[in-house]
Coordinates of C-alpha atoms in Angstrom, one line a residue:
Chain A
M21 CA -5.5 -30.6 -18.6
K22 CA -9.0 -29.4 -18.0
A23 CA -10.2 -29.2 -14.3
T24 CA -13.8 -30.5 -14.0
R25 CA -16.2 -31.0 -11.2
E26 CA -14.7 -34.4 -10.6
T27 CA -11.3 -32.9 -10.3
V28 CA -12.6 -30.5 -7.7
L29 CA -14.3 -33.2 -5.8
H30 CA -11.2 -35.4 -5.8
V31 CA -8.9 -32.6 -4.8
A32 CA -11.3 -31.4 -2.1
A33 CA -11.4 -34.9 -0.6
L34 CA -7.5 -34.9 -0.5
A35 CA -7.8 -31.4 1.2
S36 CA -10.3 -32.5 3.7
L37 CA -12.7 -29.8 2.4
S38 CA -16.5 -30.6 2.4
L39 CA -17.9 -28.4 -0.4
D40 CA -21.7 -27.9 -1.2
D41 CA -22.8 -28.2 -4.8
D42 CA -22.8 -24.5 -5.7
E43 CA -19.2 -24.2 -4.4
V44 CA -18.1 -27.2 -6.5
T45 CA -19.5 -25.6 -9.6
A46 CA -18.1 -22.2 -9.0
L47 CA -14.6 -23.6 -7.9
A48 CA -14.5 -25.9 -11.0
T49 CA -14.9 -22.8 -13.3
D50 CA -12.2 -20.9 -11.3
L51 CA -9.8 -23.9 -11.2
A52 CA -10.1 -24.5 -14.9
A53 CA -9.2 -20.9 -15.8
I54 CA -6.3 -20.8 -13.2
V55 CA -4.8 -24.1 -14.3
Q56 CA -5.1 -23.0 -18.0
Y57 CA -3.2 -19.9 -17.1
V58 CA -0.3 -21.7 -15.3
E59 CA 0.1 -24.1 -18.1
Q60 CA 2.1 -21.3 -19.8
L61 CA 5.0 -22.6 -17.7
S62 CA 5.2 -25.6 -19.9
A63 CA 6.6 -23.4 -22.7
V64 CA 9.6 -22.5 -20.6
D65 CA 12.9 -24.2 -21.3
T66 CA 14.1 -25.6 -18.0
E67 CA 16.2 -28.3 -19.5
G68 CA 19.2 -29.2 -17.1
L69 CA 17.9 -27.2 -14.3
A70 CA 17.8 -28.9 -10.9
R71 CA 15.0 -27.8 -8.7
G72 CA 16.2 -26.6 -5.3
P73 CA 15.9 -23.9 -2.9
I74 CA 16.9 -20.4 -4.1
T75 CA 17.2 -19.1 -0.5
P76 CA 20.0 -20.0 1.9
T77 CA 20.0 -23.4 3.5
A78 CA 18.0 -23.5 6.8
S79 CA 20.1 -23.9 9.8
L80 CA 19.0 -26.0 12.8
R81 CA 19.4 -25.0 16.4
P82 CA 21.1 -27.3 18.9
D83 CA 19.0 -30.2 19.9
E84 CA 18.7 -29.1 23.5
P85 CA 15.6 -28.9 25.7
Q86 CA 14.1 -25.5 25.9
P87 CA 11.0 -24.3 27.8
G88 CA 7.9 -24.7 25.7
L89 CA 4.2 -24.4 26.2
T90 CA 2.8 -25.6 29.3
H91 CA 0.1 -28.3 29.2
D92 CA -2.5 -25.9 30.2
D93 CA -1.4 -23.3 27.7
A94 CA -1.5 -25.9 25.0
L95 CA -5.1 -27.1 25.9
A96 CA -6.3 -23.5 26.6
Q97 CA -7.5 -22.9 23.0
A98 CA -8.9 -26.3 22.3
P99 CA -12.6 -26.1 21.3
R100 CA -13.1 -29.3 23.4
A101 CA -10.7 -30.8 26.0
V102 CA -11.4 -33.9 28.1
D103 CA -9.1 -35.3 31.0
G104 CA -6.2 -33.2 29.9
G105 CA -6.3 -34.1 26.1
F106 CA -7.8 -32.8 23.0
A107 CA -11.3 -34.3 22.4
V108 CA -12.3 -35.7 19.0
P109 CA -15.3 -37.6 17.7
P110 CA -15.1 -41.3 17.1
F111 CA -12.9 -42.3 14.2
A112 CA -12.8 -46.0 14.1
S113 CA -16.0 -46.2 12.0
A114 CA -14.5 -43.9 9.5
L115 CA -11.4 -46.2 9.3
E116 CA -13.6 -49.2 8.8
R117 CA -15.3 -47.6 5.8
S118 CA -12.1 -46.6 4.1
Chain B
M16 CA 5.8 19.8 18.6
T17 CA 2.3 19.1 19.6
V18 CA 1.0 15.5 20.2
S19 CA -1.0 15.8 17.0
E20 CA 2.0 16.9 15.1
L21 CA 4.1 14.1 16.5
L22 CA 1.4 11.5 15.4
D23 CA 1.2 13.1 11.9
G24 CA 5.1 12.9 11.5
S25 CA 7.8 10.4 11.6
P26 CA 8.1 7.6 14.2
I27 CA 11.7 8.9 14.7
A28 CA 10.5 12.3 15.9
L29 CA 7.8 10.7 18.1
G30 CA 10.2 8.2 19.7
N31 CA 12.8 10.8 20.3
A32 CA 10.2 13.1 21.9
V33 CA 9.1 10.4 24.3
R34 CA 12.7 9.5 25.2
S35 CA 13.6 13.1 25.9
G36 CA 10.4 13.6 28.0
A37 CA 9.3 16.3 25.7
V38 CA 6.0 14.5 25.6
S39 CA 4.6 11.7 27.8
A40 CA 4.0 8.2 26.4
V41 CA 0.5 8.4 28.1
E42 CA -0.4 11.6 26.0
I43 CA 0.7 9.6 22.8
A44 CA -1.4 6.5 23.8
R45 CA -4.5 8.4 24.7
A46 CA -4.2 10.5 21.5
T47 CA -3.8 7.3 19.4
I48 CA -6.9 5.7 20.9
E49 CA -8.8 8.9 20.1
R50 CA -7.6 8.9 16.5
I51 CA -8.6 5.4 16.0
T52 CA -12.0 6.0 17.6
S53 CA -12.7 9.0 15.3
R54 CA -11.0 7.8 12.1
D55 CA -11.4 4.0 11.8
G56 CA -15.2 3.9 11.7
N57 CA -15.4 4.1 8.0
L58 CA -11.9 2.7 7.2
H59 CA -12.0 -0.6 9.2
A60 CA -8.3 -0.7 9.3
F61 CA -8.4 -2.4 12.8
L62 CA -9.8 -5.7 13.7
S63 CA -9.3 -5.3 17.4
T64 CA -7.8 -2.6 19.6
S65 CA -6.3 -2.4 23.0
E66 CA -6.8 0.2 25.6
A67 CA -4.1 -1.4 27.7
I68 CA -1.6 0.8 25.9
V69 CA -2.3 3.5 28.3
D70 CA -1.2 1.4 31.2
D71 CA 2.0 0.2 29.1
A72 CA 2.7 3.9 28.4
R73 CA 2.4 4.8 32.0
V74 CA 5.1 2.2 32.8
L75 CA 7.3 3.8 30.2
D76 CA 6.8 7.3 31.7
E77 CA 7.7 5.9 35.2
R78 CA 10.8 4.2 34.0
R79 CA 11.9 7.4 32.2
T80 CA 11.2 9.5 35.4
R81 CA 13.4 7.1 37.4
G82 CA 16.2 7.9 35.0
E83 CA 16.1 4.9 32.7
T84 CA 16.9 5.3 29.0
L85 CA 14.1 4.2 26.9
G86 CA 14.3 2.1 23.8
A87 CA 14.6 3.2 20.2
L88 CA 10.8 3.1 19.6
A89 CA 9.7 4.5 23.0
G90 CA 6.1 5.3 23.0
V91 CA 5.7 4.8 19.2
P92 CA 2.4 3.3 18.5
I93 CA 2.7 0.3 16.1
A94 CA -0.2 -1.4 14.5
L95 CA 0.2 -5.2 14.0
K96 CA -1.1 -7.1 11.2
D97 CA -3.6 -9.7 12.6
A98 CA -1.3 -12.5 11.2
L99 CA 1.2 -11.9 14.1
A100 CA 0.8 -13.8 17.2
T101 CA 0.2 -11.7 20.2
R102 CA 0.1 -13.2 23.7
H103 CA -3.4 -12.6 25.4
A104 CA -4.7 -10.6 22.4
P105 CA -6.8 -12.1 19.5
T106 CA -5.1 -13.2 16.3
T107 CA -7.5 -14.0 13.6
A108 CA -5.4 -13.9 10.4
G109 CA -8.6 -12.3 8.9
S110 CA -10.3 -15.8 9.1
K111 CA -13.4 -17.1 10.7
I112 CA -11.5 -20.3 11.4
L113 CA -9.3 -18.3 13.9
E114 CA -12.2 -16.3 15.4
G115 CA -11.6 -16.0 19.1
Y116 CA -8.1 -17.5 19.0
V117 CA -5.7 -16.0 21.5
P118 CA -2.2 -17.2 21.2
P119 CA -0.2 -18.3 24.3
Y120 CA 3.0 -16.5 22.9
D121 CA 4.2 -13.4 21.1
A122 CA 5.8 -13.5 17.7
T123 CA 9.6 -12.7 17.8
V124 CA 9.0 -9.3 16.1
V125 CA 6.4 -8.4 18.8
Q126 CA 9.0 -9.4 21.5
R127 CA 11.5 -7.2 19.8
L128 CA 9.3 -4.1 19.4
R129 CA 8.2 -4.6 23.0
A130 CA 11.9 -4.7 24.1
A131 CA 12.4 -1.4 22.1
D132 CA 9.4 0.1 24.2
A133 CA 6.9 0.4 21.3
L134 CA 3.1 0.5 22.0
F135 CA 0.6 -1.8 20.5
P136 CA -2.8 -0.1 20.0
G137 CA -4.4 -3.0 17.9
K138 CA -4.3 -5.6 15.2
T139 CA -5.0 -4.8 11.5
N140 CA -7.4 -5.9 8.9
M141 CA -6.0 -8.2 6.1
D142 CA -7.1 -10.6 3.5
E143 CA -7.8 -14.0 5.0
F144 CA -4.4 -15.8 5.7
A145 CA -2.9 -13.0 3.5
M146 CA -4.4 -14.4 0.5
G147 CA -5.5 -11.3 -1.6
S148 CA -4.5 -8.0 -3.0
S149 CA -7.3 -5.8 -1.8
T150 CA -8.1 -6.7 1.9
E151 CA -11.6 -7.6 0.5
N152 CA -11.0 -11.2 1.4
S153 CA -11.2 -10.4 5.1
A154 CA -13.8 -12.5 6.9
Y155 CA -14.5 -9.4 9.0
G156 CA -15.4 -7.0 6.0
P157 CA -13.1 -5.0 3.8
C158 CA -10.7 -2.1 4.7
K159 CA -11.1 1.0 2.7
N160 CA -8.5 3.4 1.2
P161 CA -8.1 6.6 3.3
W162 CA -7.5 8.6 0.2
D163 CA -10.8 7.5 -1.4
A164 CA -13.1 5.3 0.5
T165 CA -14.6 3.8 -2.7
R166 CA -11.2 2.1 -3.4
T167 CA -9.2 -0.6 -1.8
P168 CA -6.1 0.1 0.2
G169 CA -4.5 -3.0 -1.5
G170 CA -3.6 -6.1 0.4
S171 CA -3.1 -8.2 2.0
S172 CA -1.6 -5.8 4.6
G173 CA -4.2 -3.2 3.7
G174 CA -5.3 -2.5 7.4
S175 CA -1.6 -1.7 8.4
A176 CA -1.3 0.5 5.4
A177 CA -4.5 2.4 6.0
A178 CA -3.6 2.8 9.6
V179 CA -0.3 4.5 8.7
A180 CA -1.7 6.6 5.7
S181 CA -4.5 8.0 7.9
R182 CA -1.9 8.6 10.7
M183 CA -3.8 6.5 13.3
T184 CA -0.3 5.1 13.9
P185 CA 3.0 6.3 12.4
A186 CA 4.2 2.7 11.8
A187 CA 2.9 -0.8 11.4
L188 CA 4.0 -4.2 10.7
G189 CA 2.8 -6.2 7.7
S190 CA 3.8 -9.5 6.0
D191 CA 4.6 -9.8 2.4
T192 CA 4.4 -13.1 0.5
G193 CA 4.0 -11.8 -3.1
G194 CA 3.7 -8.0 -2.5
S195 CA 1.4 -7.8 0.5
I196 CA 3.4 -4.9 2.1
R197 CA 4.6 -3.2 -1.0
Q198 CA 1.4 -3.0 -2.9
P199 CA -0.8 -1.6 -0.1
A200 CA 2.0 0.9 0.8
S201 CA 1.9 2.1 -2.8
F202 CA -1.9 2.3 -2.8
T203 CA -2.0 4.4 0.3
G204 CA 1.1 6.6 -0.1
V205 CA 3.3 5.1 2.7
V206 CA 6.7 3.4 2.8
G207 CA 6.6 -0.4 2.8
V208 CA 9.6 -2.7 3.2
K209 CA 9.8 -6.3 2.2
P210 CA 13.2 -7.4 3.7
T211 CA 15.5 -10.1 2.3
Y212 CA 14.0 -13.5 2.9
G213 CA 15.3 -14.7 6.2
R214 CA 16.2 -11.2 7.5
V215 CA 13.3 -11.0 10.0
S216 CA 12.2 -14.0 12.0
R217 CA 8.8 -15.5 10.9
Y218 CA 8.3 -17.2 14.5
G219 CA 4.8 -16.3 15.4
L220 CA 3.6 -15.3 11.8
V221 CA 0.6 -17.3 10.7
A222 CA 2.0 -19.3 7.8
F223 CA 0.9 -18.8 4.2
A224 CA 3.7 -19.8 1.9
S225 CA 6.8 -20.4 3.9
S226 CA 9.4 -20.1 1.2
L227 CA 8.1 -16.6 0.5
D228 CA 6.6 -15.1 3.7
Q229 CA 8.6 -12.2 5.2
I230 CA 7.6 -9.6 7.9
G231 CA 8.4 -6.0 7.3
P232 CA 7.5 -2.4 8.4
L233 CA 5.2 0.1 6.9
A234 CA 5.9 3.8 8.1
S235 CA 5.0 7.3 7.4
D236 CA 8.6 8.0 6.3
V237 CA 11.7 6.1 5.1
R238 CA 13.8 6.7 8.2
G239 CA 11.0 5.4 10.5
A240 CA 10.7 2.2 8.4
A241 CA 14.4 1.9 8.7
R242 CA 14.4 2.1 12.5
V243 CA 11.6 -0.4 12.8
L244 CA 13.5 -2.8 10.6
D245 CA 16.7 -2.1 12.7
V246 CA 14.7 -3.3 15.8
I247 CA 13.0 -6.4 14.3
A248 CA 15.8 -7.7 12.1
G249 CA 18.4 -10.4 13.1
H250 CA 18.8 -14.0 13.6
D251 CA 16.4 -16.0 15.7
A252 CA 17.0 -19.6 16.6
R253 CA 13.1 -20.4 16.6
D254 CA 12.9 -19.8 12.8
A255 CA 15.1 -22.2 10.9
T256 CA 15.1 -20.1 7.7
S257 CA 16.3 -17.0 9.8
S258 CA 19.5 -15.6 8.3
R259 CA 22.7 -15.0 10.2
A260 CA 23.9 -12.7 7.4
R261 CA 24.7 -9.1 8.2
S262 CA 24.3 -6.4 5.8
A263 CA 27.5 -5.8 3.8
D264 CA 27.6 -2.5 5.6
P265 CA 27.6 -2.6 9.4
M266 CA 25.8 0.7 9.6
T267 CA 22.2 0.6 10.8
F268 CA 19.4 0.9 8.2
E269 CA 18.5 4.2 9.8
A270 CA 21.9 5.6 9.2
S271 CA 22.0 4.2 5.6
C272 CA 19.1 6.7 4.9
D273 CA 21.9 9.4 4.9
R274 CA 24.2 7.5 2.6
E275 CA 25.3 9.3 -0.6
V276 CA 23.4 8.0 -3.8
R277 CA 25.6 9.9 -6.3
G278 CA 27.1 7.4 -8.7
L279 CA 24.7 4.4 -7.9
R280 CA 23.6 2.6 -11.0
I281 CA 19.8 2.0 -11.3
G282 CA 18.5 -0.7 -13.7
V283 CA 15.1 0.0 -15.1
P284 CA 13.5 -3.1 -16.6
D285 CA 11.3 -2.8 -19.7
E286 CA 9.2 -5.8 -18.6
Y287 CA 7.7 -4.0 -15.6
F288 CA 6.4 -1.1 -17.6
Q289 CA 4.3 -3.2 -19.9
G290 CA 0.5 -2.7 -19.2
V291 CA 1.3 0.1 -16.7
A292 CA -1.4 2.8 -16.3
P293 CA -0.2 5.9 -18.2
E294 CA -0.5 8.1 -15.0
V295 CA 1.6 5.5 -13.0
D296 CA 4.2 5.4 -15.9
T297 CA 4.5 9.2 -15.8
S298 CA 4.8 9.3 -12.0
V299 CA 7.4 6.7 -11.9
R300 CA 9.6 8.1 -14.7
A301 CA 9.5 11.6 -13.0
A302 CA 10.9 9.9 -9.8
L303 CA 13.6 8.1 -11.8
A304 CA 14.5 11.5 -13.3
A305 CA 14.7 13.0 -9.9
L306 CA 17.1 10.2 -8.9
E307 CA 19.2 11.0 -12.0
T308 CA 19.3 14.6 -10.8
S309 CA 20.7 13.3 -7.5
G310 CA 23.6 11.9 -9.4
C311 CA 22.4 8.2 -10.0
T312 CA 22.9 6.6 -13.4
I313 CA 19.7 5.2 -15.0
E314 CA 20.1 2.4 -17.4
R315 CA 17.7 0.0 -19.2
V316 CA 17.9 -3.6 -18.2
S317 CA 16.0 -6.8 -19.1
L318 CA 14.6 -9.4 -16.8
P319 CA 13.0 -11.7 -19.4
H320 CA 11.4 -14.4 -17.2
T321 CA 9.2 -11.6 -15.4
T322 CA 6.3 -12.6 -17.5
Y323 CA 6.3 -16.1 -15.9
A324 CA 6.4 -14.9 -12.4
I325 CA 2.6 -14.8 -11.7
A326 CA 2.0 -18.4 -12.8
T327 CA 5.1 -19.5 -10.9
Y328 CA 4.1 -17.8 -7.8
Y329 CA 0.5 -19.1 -7.8
V330 CA 1.7 -22.6 -8.1
I331 CA 4.3 -22.5 -5.5
A332 CA 2.5 -20.3 -3.0
T333 CA -0.7 -22.3 -3.2
A334 CA 1.2 -25.6 -2.9
E335 CA 2.8 -24.4 0.3
A336 CA -0.5 -22.9 1.5
S337 CA -2.3 -26.2 1.1
S338 CA 0.3 -27.9 3.4
N339 CA 0.4 -25.1 6.0
L340 CA -3.3 -24.8 6.3
A341 CA -3.7 -28.5 6.8
R342 CA -3.3 -27.6 10.6
Y343 CA -6.7 -26.1 10.8
D344 CA -8.8 -29.1 11.8
G345 CA -11.1 -28.0 14.7
V346 CA -9.2 -30.0 17.3
R347 CA -6.4 -27.9 18.9
F348 CA -7.6 -24.4 18.4
G349 CA -10.0 -22.2 16.3
H350 CA -13.4 -22.9 15.0
R351 CA -14.9 -26.4 15.2
A352 CA -18.0 -27.7 13.5
E353 CA -20.3 -30.2 15.0
A354 CA -19.8 -33.7 13.5
R355 CA -20.4 -37.3 14.2
D356 CA -17.0 -38.6 13.0
L357 CA -13.5 -37.2 12.6
A358 CA -13.4 -37.1 8.8
S359 CA -16.7 -35.0 8.9
L360 CA -15.3 -32.9 11.6
Y361 CA -12.3 -31.9 9.4
G362 CA -14.4 -31.5 6.3
K363 CA -17.2 -29.4 7.9
T364 CA -14.9 -27.3 10.1
R365 CA -12.8 -26.3 7.1
D366 CA -15.7 -25.6 4.9
A367 CA -17.4 -23.3 7.4
G368 CA -14.1 -21.7 8.6
F369 CA -12.3 -20.8 5.3
G370 CA -13.6 -18.2 2.8
R371 CA -13.8 -18.7 -1.0
E372 CA -10.4 -17.5 -1.9
V373 CA -8.7 -19.6 0.7
K374 CA -10.6 -22.7 -0.5
R375 CA -9.7 -21.7 -4.2
R376 CA -5.9 -21.7 -3.2
I377 CA -6.0 -24.8 -1.1
L378 CA -7.6 -26.7 -4.0
L379 CA -5.1 -25.4 -6.6
G380 CA -2.1 -26.1 -4.3
T381 CA -3.4 -29.5 -3.6
F382 CA -4.0 -30.2 -7.3
V383 CA -0.5 -29.1 -8.2
L384 CA 0.9 -31.4 -5.6
S385 CA -1.3 -34.4 -6.5
A386 CA -0.2 -37.6 -8.1
G387 CA 0.1 -37.1 -12.0
Y388 CA 0.5 -33.3 -11.8
Y389 CA 3.3 -32.8 -9.3
D390 CA 6.1 -32.7 -12.0
A391 CA 4.1 -30.9 -14.6
Y392 CA 3.2 -28.0 -12.3
Y393 CA 5.0 -27.9 -9.1
V394 CA 8.4 -29.1 -10.1
K395 CA 8.2 -27.1 -13.3
A396 CA 7.3 -23.8 -11.3
Q397 CA 10.2 -24.5 -9.0
K398 CA 12.6 -24.6 -12.0
V399 CA 11.1 -21.4 -13.4
R400 CA 11.5 -19.8 -10.1
I401 CA 15.3 -20.3 -10.5
L402 CA 15.3 -18.7 -13.8
V403 CA 13.5 -15.7 -12.4
A404 CA 16.1 -15.5 -9.7
R405 CA 18.9 -15.7 -12.3
D406 CA 17.6 -12.8 -14.2
F407 CA 18.2 -10.6 -11.1
E408 CA 21.7 -12.3 -10.4
R409 CA 22.7 -11.5 -14.0
T410 CA 21.6 -7.9 -13.6
F411 CA 23.2 -7.3 -10.2
G412 CA 26.3 -9.2 -11.3
A413 CA 26.7 -6.6 -14.2
G414 CA 27.2 -3.9 -11.6
V415 CA 23.6 -2.6 -11.3
D416 CA 23.1 -1.4 -7.7
A417 CA 19.2 -1.4 -7.6
I418 CA 16.4 -2.0 -9.9
A419 CA 13.5 0.5 -10.1
C420 CA 10.0 0.1 -11.5
P421 CA 6.4 0.7 -10.5
T422 CA 5.2 -1.1 -7.4
S423 CA 1.9 -1.7 -9.0
A424 CA 0.7 -1.2 -12.6
T425 CA -2.2 1.0 -11.4
A426 CA -3.2 3.2 -8.5
A427 CA -5.7 1.9 -6.1
F428 CA -8.6 0.2 -7.8
A429 CA -12.2 0.3 -6.8
L430 CA -13.8 -2.0 -4.2
G431 CA -15.4 -4.7 -5.9
E432 CA -13.6 -4.2 -9.2
K433 CA -11.7 -7.5 -9.3
T434 CA -13.4 -9.7 -6.7
S435 CA -15.2 -11.8 -9.3
D436 CA -12.2 -12.5 -11.3
P437 CA -9.5 -14.3 -9.4
L438 CA -7.0 -14.1 -12.3
A439 CA -7.4 -10.3 -12.7
M440 CA -6.7 -10.0 -8.9
Y441 CA -3.6 -12.2 -9.2
Q442 CA -2.3 -10.2 -12.2
S443 CA -2.4 -7.0 -10.1
D444 CA 0.8 -8.4 -8.3
A445 CA 2.9 -8.6 -11.4
C446 CA 5.5 -6.1 -10.4
T447 CA 5.9 -7.4 -6.8
L448 CA 6.1 -11.1 -7.4
P449 CA 9.5 -11.6 -9.0
A450 CA 11.5 -10.2 -6.0
S451 CA 9.4 -12.4 -3.7
L452 CA 10.4 -15.4 -5.8
A453 CA 14.0 -14.4 -5.7
G454 CA 14.0 -13.7 -2.0
L455 CA 15.4 -10.1 -2.6
P456 CA 14.7 -7.0 -0.5
A457 CA 12.4 -4.4 -2.0
I458 CA 10.9 -1.1 -0.9
S459 CA 7.9 0.8 -2.0
V460 CA 8.3 4.6 -1.6
P461 CA 5.7 7.3 -2.5
C462 CA 6.3 9.2 -5.7
G463 CA 4.2 11.9 -7.2
P464 CA 0.5 11.3 -7.2
T465 CA -2.0 10.7 -10.2
P466 CA -3.7 13.8 -11.5
S467 CA -6.7 12.8 -9.4
G468 CA -4.4 12.6 -6.2
L469 CA -4.1 9.0 -5.6
P470 CA -0.9 7.7 -4.4
V471 CA 1.8 6.0 -6.6
G472 CA 4.6 3.9 -5.3
L473 CA 8.1 3.6 -6.7
Q474 CA 9.5 0.1 -6.2
L475 CA 13.3 -0.4 -5.5
I476 CA 14.6 -3.9 -5.5
G477 CA 18.1 -4.7 -4.3
R478 CA 20.7 -7.4 -3.9
R479 CA 20.3 -10.0 -1.2
D480 CA 21.0 -8.5 2.3
D481 CA 21.5 -5.0 0.7
E482 CA 18.5 -3.1 2.2
A483 CA 21.0 -0.3 3.0
T484 CA 21.2 0.8 -0.7
L485 CA 17.5 0.7 -0.9
F486 CA 17.0 2.9 2.2
A487 CA 19.6 5.4 0.7
L488 CA 17.8 5.5 -2.6
A489 CA 14.2 5.6 -1.0
A490 CA 15.3 8.5 1.3
A491 CA 16.7 10.4 -1.8
C492 CA 13.3 9.9 -3.4
E493 CA 11.5 11.1 -0.3
R494 CA 13.4 14.4 -0.5
T495 CA 11.7 15.0 -3.8
Y496 CA 8.3 13.7 -2.5
P497 CA 7.8 14.5 1.2
P498 CA 5.4 12.4 3.1
R499 CA 1.7 13.4 2.8
P500 CA -1.0 12.2 5.4
A501 CA -4.2 11.1 3.7
P502 CA -6.8 13.8 3.5
F503 CA -9.5 11.4 4.7
G504 CA -7.8 10.9 8.0
N505 CA -7.4 14.6 8.5
R506 CA -11.1 15.3 7.8
A507 CA -12.2 12.8 10.3

């Protein structure tokens, strides 16, 4: 598989990254080389192997209420907060376009 | 011992001196600030420093005067990689997207060090989001190697390694996803420990690749690293992957440094010596000969899937990173770009906030997880990861106690040498990635330097949860190659 400018633009959209033209060109070259390199994995015989975690299974703590961040702490680092909530620009217009 | 000698020496001696009252914590704190002021100008090991440690030290001295017994790391200045959340202190992870971010909580490791009465003089430089092997991907400028300022200190925990090598602090914490503690430890001539996956809580560590990330100590000597790990290790309910397993041996890691190594079987894998620089090969084989003289058995072993570790790692780590870094959206914390709608806010914020290497890895990770490529790349890499881990299981199952090899194929490389070639940079992690993929503990301990005086690291890889054997072997190695502070720091 060859990574192209179109591949980069598609993947950048999936990853919510706006890239300028120069970046797209440079990253397409990098991505093509890296993808070509990792394709060596296709030569490895993995027949019959189930994919799974190689580290011990995660353990969950009891589902009991614990002290957490206060409302003020949670909002303290927000670039923009309004009326006790995180402020975002309008998104309805973007939804209509999609 | 003088304050200067204590700062040049082991964290153990320093902590014991403060506990006994032979030196005050305030003297240590002031001397640490002076060292950072005089030595860090050219190195750039620190991204931020805190003079509040003098007040913290004064409280320790008052407690001791009242008759309290202080903790195991009393008055020991410990530098913290800037990926560790610190309440009321900036935490940038080396990224513009977190510029000015001040976490509302401490990472578990920070809480535990604080409870052991350590001091925190500052946060250290790192590759952005720990993505790099030279600390040149820091958004705040590169860190330099104290042994030769034209070279990198390695990465991504390069700032922590440089801080210890130049003895601005006798110990530091780093994080290791694919070698980010061990390789900089090797490049700067200090001890670096990547514990077993799950040994140390990741709560409060800025996430890069969650199935690989692990916090660990860097220190001026093996015993000091062991004591720091004794303090930070252990189960934490706030990290679901935190292990309840104890070492097979109930003794502390520090005590295990005195354990007899005679009779231990050390496997030396041929695959880790392919492409290794001749001066590194010579140094590592001399260290193996020294361990043999100490009574260890050295035997050749084979880990045949080693050659696939780089490709496997860069698929899995970037896939996990693309998911973990989705949280940086300009809404709840961090940098925010001006935008007229939400989609543009996300795109512009992330474009302005992330550096080139982070974008490269997000794109690769998103690509290998995307429809049509998921099975061919991501699932395939997960299966190869199992084969890499089975190589180790087979070797340890045959009775080998530890695996020994170079930490890095070369000594510290020049600043700028690999920045234009991402694949060349990735390949510099070849010796450290396999243990990360297998979740195994590994230590880098200094062995003999190159003819030009650059540090070289011997890597020791152990069974899951068996850091104790690694500390015993590393301490034996250290008896042959005692710690050397970097001359750059001494000149400053």
